[in-house]
């Protein structure tokens, strides 16, 4: 009989509960004025860090699957399932704020000063999640002096590795949907867009409810939209959209993502569509957390500075929109057109859509 199977596993040993449950030491106790609520504060943070570990575990496997080029078709289902798990965990993380908010601002003050200068600022796992997702691509991530030198070195190493954002960019850029045996999909799309905009123009021009000023404003807005469509399809124009911060992905990737969104009913595009939706969910859950955390900090601290020395709520509120990672995919909705206006795909193109995404990487 196998030697290992004879050893009985004991619940507490397997989970190392002795270590885990002896790792909560309130600072207020050390100072001889134990604050009841500090235990909840510690346990909530620890629960966050444990979930961060699981998120990183999932992200690392997703990044590993993307690192194989061309992407193994079989891994797509696993990637999508792992990202779904990340989203489910993020929902739990957002709910945990409810538990934390049972600490009242006055009770928080019983132990807050003992924590200085420690802060969530110094959560290395949180920074790693940001970097793994691709935040460094959008906002240069200063690895701050508030971290220990070994943590700074570790995060620099993570920052030098390809992030999920970059891998998705490369994967989208390799998709073969842009031109197909003489059929230029994007030319058909351009014509469909122009027809749609012309219809919109007619309805603005003939709408009796608009005053002259309103009509001019609507027409100017329509012209603005038309210009954006032009920019999207033109390499030089696209650089303008990038300069405006609308996109960080390369043009071929944006067009592939748009194609997936538009034709997501094609069976072969179901998984890519779910993948893109999950990236938006991850971004949305993260943004929700940042926003709720900023509000919670304001509720606890008002306009006091944070224990880590930032301006507190003001700093956190700024990060809510600044630290979006997959906002490109949200901005893409600008370019969706109704199903009824979509160009029908030639039969051979429909048949040949496949997961063999090979070809050029984006520059
Ligand atoms: C009473 C509860 C909390 C308050 C009042 C609070 C307050 C703050 C403040 C003011 C900051 C800005 C940095 C600073 O100056 O310290 C911050 C940053 C941060 N906190 Fe919290 N926090 C709380 C709970 C948590 C929890 C439970 C977590 C989970 C790990 C967390 C994670 C973070 C992270 C990751 C940052 C850095 C955010 C960034 O730079 O984008 N915080 N917190």
Short mmCIF file of C-alpha atoms and ligand atoms in Angstrom, two decimals:
data_model
loop_
_atom_site.label_atom_id
_atom_site.label_comp_id
_atom_site.label_asym_id
_atom_site.label_seq_id
_atom_site.Cartn_x
_atom_site.Cartn_y
_atom_site.Cartn_z
CA UNK A 1 0.00 0.00 0.00
CA UNK A 2 1.18 3.51 -0.73
CA UNK A 3 3.01 4.94 2.33
CA UNK A 4 1.30 8.31 2.07
CA UNK A 5 -2.23 6.93 2.06
CA UNK A 6 -1.69 5.47 5.56
CA UNK A 7 -1.11 8.92 7.08
CA UNK A 8 -4.38 10.36 8.21
CA UNK A 9 -4.81 13.99 7.29
CA UNK A 10 -6.20 16.14 10.08
CA UNK A 11 -8.34 19.20 9.18
CA UNK A 12 -6.41 21.70 11.32
CA UNK A 13 -3.02 20.45 10.09
CA UNK A 14 -4.03 20.50 6.44
CA UNK A 15 -5.15 24.13 6.72
CA UNK A 16 -2.33 25.08 9.11
CA UNK A 17 -4.93 26.67 11.32
CA UNK A 18 -2.59 27.11 14.24
CA UNK A 19 -0.42 29.47 12.18
CA UNK A 20 -3.33 31.12 10.48
CA UNK A 21 -5.36 31.78 13.62
CA UNK A 22 -2.44 33.01 15.66
CA UNK A 23 -1.61 35.70 13.13
CA UNK A 24 -3.98 38.40 14.43
CA UNK A 25 -2.23 40.72 16.85
CA UNK A 26 -3.90 44.09 17.38
CA UNK A 27 -1.42 46.95 17.73
CA UNK A 28 -3.77 48.54 20.27
CA UNK A 29 -3.29 45.48 22.50
CA UNK A 30 0.49 45.92 22.33
CA UNK A 31 -0.03 49.51 23.45
CA UNK A 32 -2.15 48.32 26.39
CA UNK A 33 -5.42 49.91 25.14
CA UNK A 34 -7.04 47.15 23.12
CA UNK A 35 -9.63 48.46 20.67
CA UNK A 36 -12.35 45.88 20.07
CA UNK A 37 -12.74 46.68 16.33
CA UNK A 38 -9.09 46.30 15.41
CA UNK A 39 -9.56 42.51 15.21
CA UNK A 40 -12.12 42.96 12.42
CA UNK A 41 -9.80 45.44 10.68
CA UNK A 42 -6.94 42.90 10.71
CA UNK A 43 -9.06 39.92 9.69
CA UNK A 44 -10.64 41.82 6.80
CA UNK A 45 -7.24 42.82 5.47
CA UNK A 46 -5.95 39.28 5.82
CA UNK A 47 -9.01 37.91 4.01
CA UNK A 48 -8.29 40.40 1.19
CA UNK A 49 -4.68 39.29 0.96
CA UNK A 50 -5.67 35.61 0.82
CA UNK A 51 -8.12 36.33 -1.99
CA UNK A 52 -5.43 38.41 -3.74
CA UNK A 53 -3.24 35.32 -3.63
CA UNK A 54 -5.97 33.27 -5.32
CA UNK A 55 -6.52 35.96 -7.96
CA UNK A 56 -2.80 35.95 -8.75
CA UNK A 57 -2.87 32.15 -8.95
CA UNK A 58 -5.62 32.38 -11.59
CA UNK A 59 -3.99 35.25 -13.47
CA UNK A 60 -0.65 33.48 -13.65
CA UNK A 61 -2.29 30.46 -15.28
CA UNK A 62 -4.13 32.72 -17.74
CA UNK A 63 -0.89 34.53 -18.59
CA UNK A 64 0.85 31.18 -19.04
CA UNK A 65 -1.84 30.04 -21.51
CA UNK A 66 -1.58 33.30 -23.47
CA UNK A 67 2.20 32.98 -23.64
CA UNK A 68 1.79 30.04 -26.05
CA UNK A 69 1.59 31.34 -29.64
CA UNK A 70 -0.48 30.65 -31.54
CA UNK A 71 -2.89 30.30 -28.65
CA UNK A 72 -3.86 26.67 -28.11
CA UNK A 73 -7.58 26.58 -28.99
CA UNK A 74 -8.23 24.23 -26.10
CA UNK A 75 -6.94 26.71 -23.54
CA UNK A 76 -9.52 29.34 -24.47
CA UNK A 77 -12.25 27.64 -22.41
CA UNK A 78 -9.91 27.39 -19.42
CA UNK A 79 -8.88 31.04 -19.74
CA UNK A 80 -12.51 32.14 -19.80
CA UNK A 81 -13.39 29.93 -16.80
CA UNK A 82 -10.44 31.22 -14.75
CA UNK A 83 -11.34 34.82 -15.48
CA UNK A 84 -14.91 34.05 -14.41
CA UNK A 85 -13.48 32.87 -11.11
CA UNK A 86 -11.49 36.09 -10.72
CA UNK A 87 -14.71 38.07 -11.24
CA UNK A 88 -16.56 35.96 -8.65
CA UNK A 89 -13.77 36.68 -6.14
CA UNK A 90 -13.84 40.38 -6.95
CA UNK A 91 -17.55 40.42 -6.11
CA UNK A 92 -16.73 38.96 -2.70
CA UNK A 93 -14.01 41.60 -2.25
CA UNK A 94 -16.53 44.34 -2.99
CA UNK A 95 -18.98 42.90 -0.48
CA UNK A 96 -16.32 42.76 2.22
CA UNK A 97 -16.48 46.54 2.38
CA UNK A 98 -19.93 46.13 3.97
CA UNK A 99 -18.33 44.19 6.81
CA UNK A 100 -15.57 46.76 7.25
CA UNK A 101 -18.06 49.60 7.33
CA UNK A 102 -19.57 48.18 10.51
CA UNK A 103 -16.56 49.89 12.14
CA UNK A 104 -17.71 53.42 12.92
CA UNK A 105 -15.38 56.38 12.26
CA UNK A 106 -15.10 57.01 16.00
CA UNK A 107 -14.19 53.38 16.73
CA UNK A 108 -11.62 53.50 13.92
CA UNK A 109 -9.91 56.39 15.68
CA UNK A 110 -9.33 54.09 18.70
CA UNK A 111 -6.54 52.35 16.79
CA UNK A 112 -5.83 54.33 13.60
CA UNK A 113 -2.78 56.18 14.86
CA UNK A 114 -1.08 52.95 15.91
CA UNK A 115 -0.98 51.91 12.24
CA UNK A 116 1.05 54.87 10.89
CA UNK A 117 2.87 54.66 8.44
CA UNK A 118 1.47 51.28 7.34
CA UNK A 119 -1.25 51.38 4.67
CA UNK A 120 -2.92 49.39 1.89
CA UNK A 121 -0.53 51.44 -0.26
CA UNK A 122 2.02 48.83 0.68
CA UNK A 123 0.02 45.80 -0.44
CA UNK A 124 2.51 44.13 -2.77
CA UNK A 125 -0.04 41.60 -3.97
CA UNK A 126 -2.48 44.38 -4.89
CA UNK A 127 0.26 46.12 -6.90
CA UNK A 128 1.15 42.82 -8.51
CA UNK A 129 -2.47 42.27 -9.60
CA UNK A 130 -2.49 45.78 -11.10
CA UNK A 131 0.75 45.10 -12.98
CA UNK A 132 -0.25 41.60 -14.10
CA UNK A 133 -3.49 43.00 -15.52
CA UNK A 134 -1.58 45.73 -17.34
CA UNK A 135 -1.92 48.93 -15.38
CA UNK A 136 1.71 49.80 -16.07
CA UNK A 137 0.87 50.11 -19.78
CA UNK A 138 -1.57 52.97 -19.09
CA UNK A 139 -0.19 54.73 -16.06
CA UNK A 140 3.54 54.46 -15.40
CA UNK A 141 3.50 52.78 -12.01
CA UNK A 142 5.89 54.44 -9.63
CA UNK A 143 7.05 51.70 -7.31
CA UNK A 144 7.05 53.98 -4.34
CA UNK A 145 9.57 54.54 -1.61
CA UNK A 146 6.91 53.46 0.88
CA UNK A 147 7.80 49.87 0.07
CA UNK A 148 10.74 47.86 1.35
CA UNK A 149 13.59 47.59 -1.15
CA UNK A 150 13.03 43.85 -1.72
CA UNK A 151 9.36 44.53 -2.53
CA UNK A 152 10.36 47.28 -4.96
CA UNK A 153 12.79 44.90 -6.68
CA UNK A 154 10.11 42.20 -6.88
CA UNK A 155 7.53 44.54 -8.40
CA UNK A 156 10.04 45.88 -10.92
CA UNK A 157 10.57 42.34 -12.09
CA UNK A 158 6.80 41.77 -12.42
CA UNK A 159 6.49 45.05 -14.34
CA UNK A 160 9.05 43.82 -16.88
CA UNK A 161 6.97 40.74 -17.73
CA UNK A 162 4.14 40.77 -20.32
CA UNK A 163 0.83 41.75 -18.75
CA UNK A 164 -2.63 40.41 -19.61
CA UNK A 165 -3.39 43.65 -21.46
CA UNK A 166 -0.30 43.22 -23.65
CA UNK A 167 -1.00 39.55 -24.28
CA UNK A 168 -4.61 40.25 -25.25
CA UNK A 169 -3.34 43.01 -27.54
CA UNK A 170 -0.98 40.58 -29.30
CA UNK A 171 -3.68 37.89 -29.52
CA UNK A 172 -6.24 40.26 -31.04
CA UNK A 173 -3.66 41.61 -33.49
CA UNK A 174 -3.05 38.11 -34.82
CA UNK A 175 -6.69 37.52 -35.75
CA UNK A 176 -7.33 37.06 -39.43
CA UNK A 177 -10.56 39.03 -39.80
CA UNK A 178 -9.38 42.22 -41.39
CA UNK A 179 -9.06 41.22 -45.03
CA UNK A 180 -10.25 38.01 -46.59
CA UNK A 181 -9.44 36.85 -50.13
CA UNK A 182 -10.23 40.16 -51.79
CA UNK A 183 -13.17 40.94 -49.48
CA UNK A 184 -12.39 44.00 -47.42
CA UNK A 185 -14.74 43.78 -44.44
CA UNK A 186 -13.82 47.23 -43.21
CA UNK A 187 -14.80 48.85 -46.48
CA UNK A 188 -18.26 47.22 -46.13
CA UNK A 189 -18.39 48.38 -42.52
CA UNK A 190 -17.47 51.94 -43.56
CA UNK A 191 -20.30 51.98 -46.09
CA UNK A 192 -22.75 50.66 -43.48
CA UNK A 193 -21.64 53.36 -41.04
CA UNK A 194 -21.97 56.10 -43.66
CA UNK A 195 -25.49 54.90 -44.51
CA UNK A 196 -26.41 54.87 -40.80
CA UNK A 197 -25.02 58.37 -40.25
CA UNK A 198 -26.78 59.70 -43.33
CA UNK A 199 -30.05 58.36 -41.91
CA UNK A 200 -29.31 60.05 -38.57
CA UNK A 201 -28.56 63.31 -40.36
CA UNK A 202 -31.87 63.19 -42.22
CA UNK A 203 -33.81 62.58 -39.02
CA UNK A 204 -32.06 65.51 -37.29
CA UNK A 205 -32.63 67.81 -40.27
CA UNK A 206 -36.31 66.95 -40.52
CA UNK A 207 -37.16 66.77 -36.81
CA UNK A 208 -39.71 69.57 -36.22
CA UNK A 209 -39.09 69.50 -32.44
CA UNK A 210 -35.54 70.91 -32.70
CA UNK A 211 -34.89 74.63 -32.55
CA UNK A 212 -32.23 75.91 -35.00
CA UNK A 213 -29.66 75.98 -32.20
CA UNK A 214 -30.50 72.45 -31.09
CA UNK A 215 -30.34 71.21 -34.67
CA UNK A 216 -26.90 72.78 -35.19
CA UNK A 217 -25.65 71.25 -31.95
CA UNK A 218 -26.95 67.80 -32.94
CA UNK A 219 -25.40 68.07 -36.39
CA UNK A 220 -22.07 69.14 -34.90
CA UNK A 221 -22.21 66.11 -32.59
CA UNK A 222 -23.00 63.86 -35.54
CA UNK A 223 -20.03 65.29 -37.42
CA UNK A 224 -17.89 64.56 -34.39
CA UNK A 225 -19.08 60.94 -34.42
CA UNK A 226 -18.37 60.65 -38.15
CA UNK A 227 -14.85 61.93 -37.60
CA UNK A 228 -14.28 59.30 -34.92
CA UNK A 229 -15.35 56.54 -37.31
CA UNK A 230 -12.91 57.95 -39.92
CA UNK A 231 -10.12 58.00 -37.37
CA UNK A 232 -10.84 54.44 -36.32
CA UNK A 233 -10.26 53.07 -39.79
CA UNK A 234 -7.30 55.22 -40.76
CA UNK A 235 -3.86 54.45 -39.26
CA UNK A 236 -2.92 58.14 -38.83
CA UNK A 237 -6.38 59.01 -37.49
CA UNK A 238 -6.20 56.12 -35.08
CA UNK A 239 -3.05 57.64 -33.58
CA UNK A 240 -5.18 60.68 -32.73
CA UNK A 241 -7.67 58.49 -30.86
CA UNK A 242 -4.72 57.02 -29.00
CA UNK A 243 -3.37 60.47 -28.20
CA UNK A 244 -6.81 61.40 -26.80
CA UNK A 245 -6.52 58.39 -24.48
CA UNK A 246 -9.42 56.56 -26.11
CA UNK A 247 -7.31 53.52 -26.96
CA UNK A 248 -4.11 51.89 -25.78
CA UNK A 249 -4.45 48.74 -27.88
CA UNK A 250 -3.01 48.83 -31.40
CA UNK A 251 -5.35 49.53 -34.30
CA UNK A 252 -5.51 45.96 -35.62
CA UNK A 253 -6.42 44.75 -32.12
CA UNK A 254 -9.16 47.34 -31.72
CA UNK A 255 -10.63 46.36 -35.09
CA UNK A 256 -10.48 42.65 -34.22
CA UNK A 257 -12.19 43.34 -30.89
CA UNK A 258 -14.85 45.33 -32.73
CA UNK A 259 -15.35 42.49 -35.20
CA UNK A 260 -15.80 40.05 -32.32
CA UNK A 261 -18.36 42.34 -30.68
CA UNK A 262 -20.27 42.84 -33.91
CA UNK A 263 -20.33 39.19 -34.97
CA UNK A 264 -20.39 37.56 -31.56
CA UNK A 265 -23.36 35.42 -32.65
CA UNK A 266 -21.05 33.44 -34.94
CA UNK A 267 -20.40 30.26 -32.93
CA UNK A 268 -16.65 30.50 -33.39
CA UNK A 269 -16.63 33.95 -31.77
CA UNK A 270 -18.55 33.00 -28.62
CA UNK A 271 -15.49 32.36 -26.48
CA UNK A 272 -13.52 35.38 -27.71
CA UNK A 273 -16.61 37.48 -27.01
CA UNK A 274 -16.90 36.08 -23.48
CA UNK A 275 -13.23 36.74 -22.93
CA UNK A 276 -13.61 40.41 -23.89
CA UNK A 277 -16.73 40.70 -21.72
CA UNK A 278 -14.85 39.23 -18.76
CA UNK A 279 -12.02 41.72 -19.17
CA UNK A 280 -14.63 44.47 -18.95
CA UNK A 281 -16.18 42.80 -15.90
CA UNK A 282 -12.78 42.66 -14.20
CA UNK A 283 -12.23 46.34 -14.95
CA UNK A 284 -15.73 47.20 -13.72
CA UNK A 285 -15.37 45.21 -10.50
CA UNK A 286 -11.98 46.80 -9.83
CA UNK A 287 -13.37 50.28 -10.51
CA UNK A 288 -16.32 49.56 -8.22
CA UNK A 289 -13.90 48.48 -5.48
CA UNK A 290 -11.78 51.62 -5.89
CA UNK A 291 -14.86 53.78 -5.75
CA UNK A 292 -16.34 52.03 -2.69
CA UNK A 293 -12.96 52.01 -0.94
CA UNK A 294 -12.58 55.75 -1.61
CA UNK A 295 -16.04 56.41 -0.15
CA UNK A 296 -15.30 54.23 2.84
CA UNK A 297 -12.04 56.12 3.44
CA UNK A 298 -13.96 59.40 3.30
CA UNK A 299 -16.55 58.06 5.71
CA UNK A 300 -13.82 56.98 8.14
CA UNK A 301 -11.43 59.90 7.72
CA UNK A 302 -13.33 62.83 6.21
CA UNK A 303 -10.55 64.93 4.72
CA UNK A 304 -7.80 63.65 7.02
CA UNK A 305 -4.71 62.24 5.33
CA UNK A 306 -4.25 58.45 5.08
CA UNK A 307 -1.98 56.46 7.38
CA UNK A 308 0.30 55.98 4.34
CA UNK A 309 0.63 59.77 3.97
CA UNK A 310 -1.51 60.42 0.88
CA UNK A 311 -4.27 63.02 0.75
CA UNK A 312 -6.65 60.16 1.64
CA UNK A 313 -10.08 60.24 -0.01
CA UNK A 314 -8.98 62.77 -2.62
CA UNK A 315 -6.09 60.56 -3.77
CA UNK A 316 -8.26 57.43 -3.82
CA UNK A 317 -11.06 59.13 -5.76
CA UNK A 318 -8.56 60.20 -8.43
CA UNK A 319 -7.46 56.62 -8.96
CA UNK A 320 -11.02 55.51 -9.75
CA UNK A 321 -10.95 56.70 -13.34
CA UNK A 322 -7.20 57.01 -13.79
CA UNK A 323 -6.48 53.37 -13.10
CA UNK A 324 -8.85 51.76 -15.59
CA UNK A 325 -7.14 48.92 -17.44
CA UNK A 326 -9.53 47.69 -20.11
CA UNK A 327 -11.32 50.96 -20.79
CA UNK A 328 -10.49 50.53 -24.50
CA UNK A 329 -13.12 47.80 -24.65
CA UNK A 330 -15.72 50.11 -23.14
CA UNK A 331 -14.81 52.87 -25.60
CA UNK A 332 -15.27 50.38 -28.42
CA UNK A 333 -19.04 50.56 -27.93
CA UNK A 334 -18.87 53.99 -29.65
CA UNK A 335 -18.33 52.07 -32.89
CA UNK A 336 -21.04 49.44 -32.62
CA UNK A 337 -23.75 49.68 -35.21
CA UNK A 338 -27.19 48.05 -35.01
CA UNK A 339 -27.41 44.44 -36.15
CA UNK A 340 -29.84 45.51 -38.85
CA UNK A 341 -27.12 47.69 -40.44
CA UNK A 342 -24.31 45.13 -40.24
CA UNK A 343 -22.79 43.99 -43.53
CA UNK A 344 -23.62 40.33 -44.19
CA UNK A 345 -20.44 38.27 -44.27
CA UNK A 346 -19.64 36.38 -47.48
CA UNK A 347 -20.44 32.68 -47.12
CA UNK A 348 -16.80 31.60 -47.47
CA UNK A 349 -15.69 34.01 -44.76
CA UNK A 350 -18.37 32.70 -42.43
CA UNK A 351 -17.21 29.16 -43.08
CA UNK A 352 -13.57 29.86 -42.65
CA UNK A 353 -13.69 31.73 -39.35
CA UNK A 354 -11.53 29.57 -37.19
CA UNK A 355 -9.37 29.76 -34.12
CA UNK A 356 -6.09 29.50 -36.02
CA UNK A 357 -4.99 32.98 -35.13
CA UNK A 358 -1.61 33.25 -36.77
CA UNK A 359 0.06 36.11 -38.59
CA UNK A 360 1.68 39.36 -37.66
CA UNK A 361 1.93 40.82 -34.19
CA UNK A 362 1.04 44.45 -33.77
CA UNK A 363 4.00 46.79 -33.82
C1 LIG B 1 -11.08 51.41 7.64
C2 LIG B 1 -10.70 50.89 6.52
C3 LIG B 1 -9.81 51.55 5.52
C4 LIG B 1 -9.46 52.85 5.39
C5 LIG B 1 -9.93 54.04 6.19
C6 LIG B 1 -8.53 52.94 4.26
C7 LIG B 1 -7.95 54.08 3.82
C8 LIG B 1 -7.02 54.16 2.81
C9 LIG B 1 -6.34 55.36 2.41
C10 LIG B 1 -6.57 56.73 2.99
C11 LIG B 1 -5.50 55.04 1.41
C12 LIG B 1 -4.56 55.96 0.64
C13 LIG B 1 -3.14 55.70 1.03
C14 LIG B 1 -2.82 56.27 2.39
O1 LIG B 1 -2.55 57.46 2.49
O2 LIG B 1 -2.85 55.50 3.36
C15 LIG B 1 -5.65 53.63 1.16
C16 LIG B 1 -4.99 52.93 0.17
C17 LIG B 1 -5.20 51.61 -0.10
N1 LIG B 1 -5.97 50.74 0.64
FE1 LIG B 1 -7.20 51.20 2.15
N2 LIG B 1 -8.37 51.68 3.73
C18 LIG B 1 -9.12 50.81 4.48
C19 LIG B 1 -9.22 49.45 4.27
C20 LIG B 1 -8.59 48.75 3.28
C21 LIG B 1 -8.71 47.33 3.05
C22 LIG B 1 -9.55 46.35 3.87
C23 LIG B 1 -7.92 47.03 2.01
C24 LIG B 1 -7.72 45.67 1.45
C25 LIG B 1 -6.53 45.19 1.22
C26 LIG B 1 -7.31 48.26 1.55
C27 LIG B 1 -6.45 48.36 0.48
C28 LIG B 1 -5.88 49.52 0.05
C29 LIG B 1 -5.05 49.60 -1.13
C30 LIG B 1 -4.71 48.47 -2.08
C31 LIG B 1 -4.63 50.92 -1.22
C32 LIG B 1 -3.77 51.53 -2.33
C33 LIG B 1 -4.71 52.05 -3.42
C34 LIG B 1 -4.00 52.70 -4.59
O3 LIG B 1 -2.92 53.31 -4.42
O4 LIG B 1 -4.54 52.62 -5.71
N3 LIG B 1 -7.76 49.28 2.33
N4 LIG B 1 -6.58 53.12 2.04
#
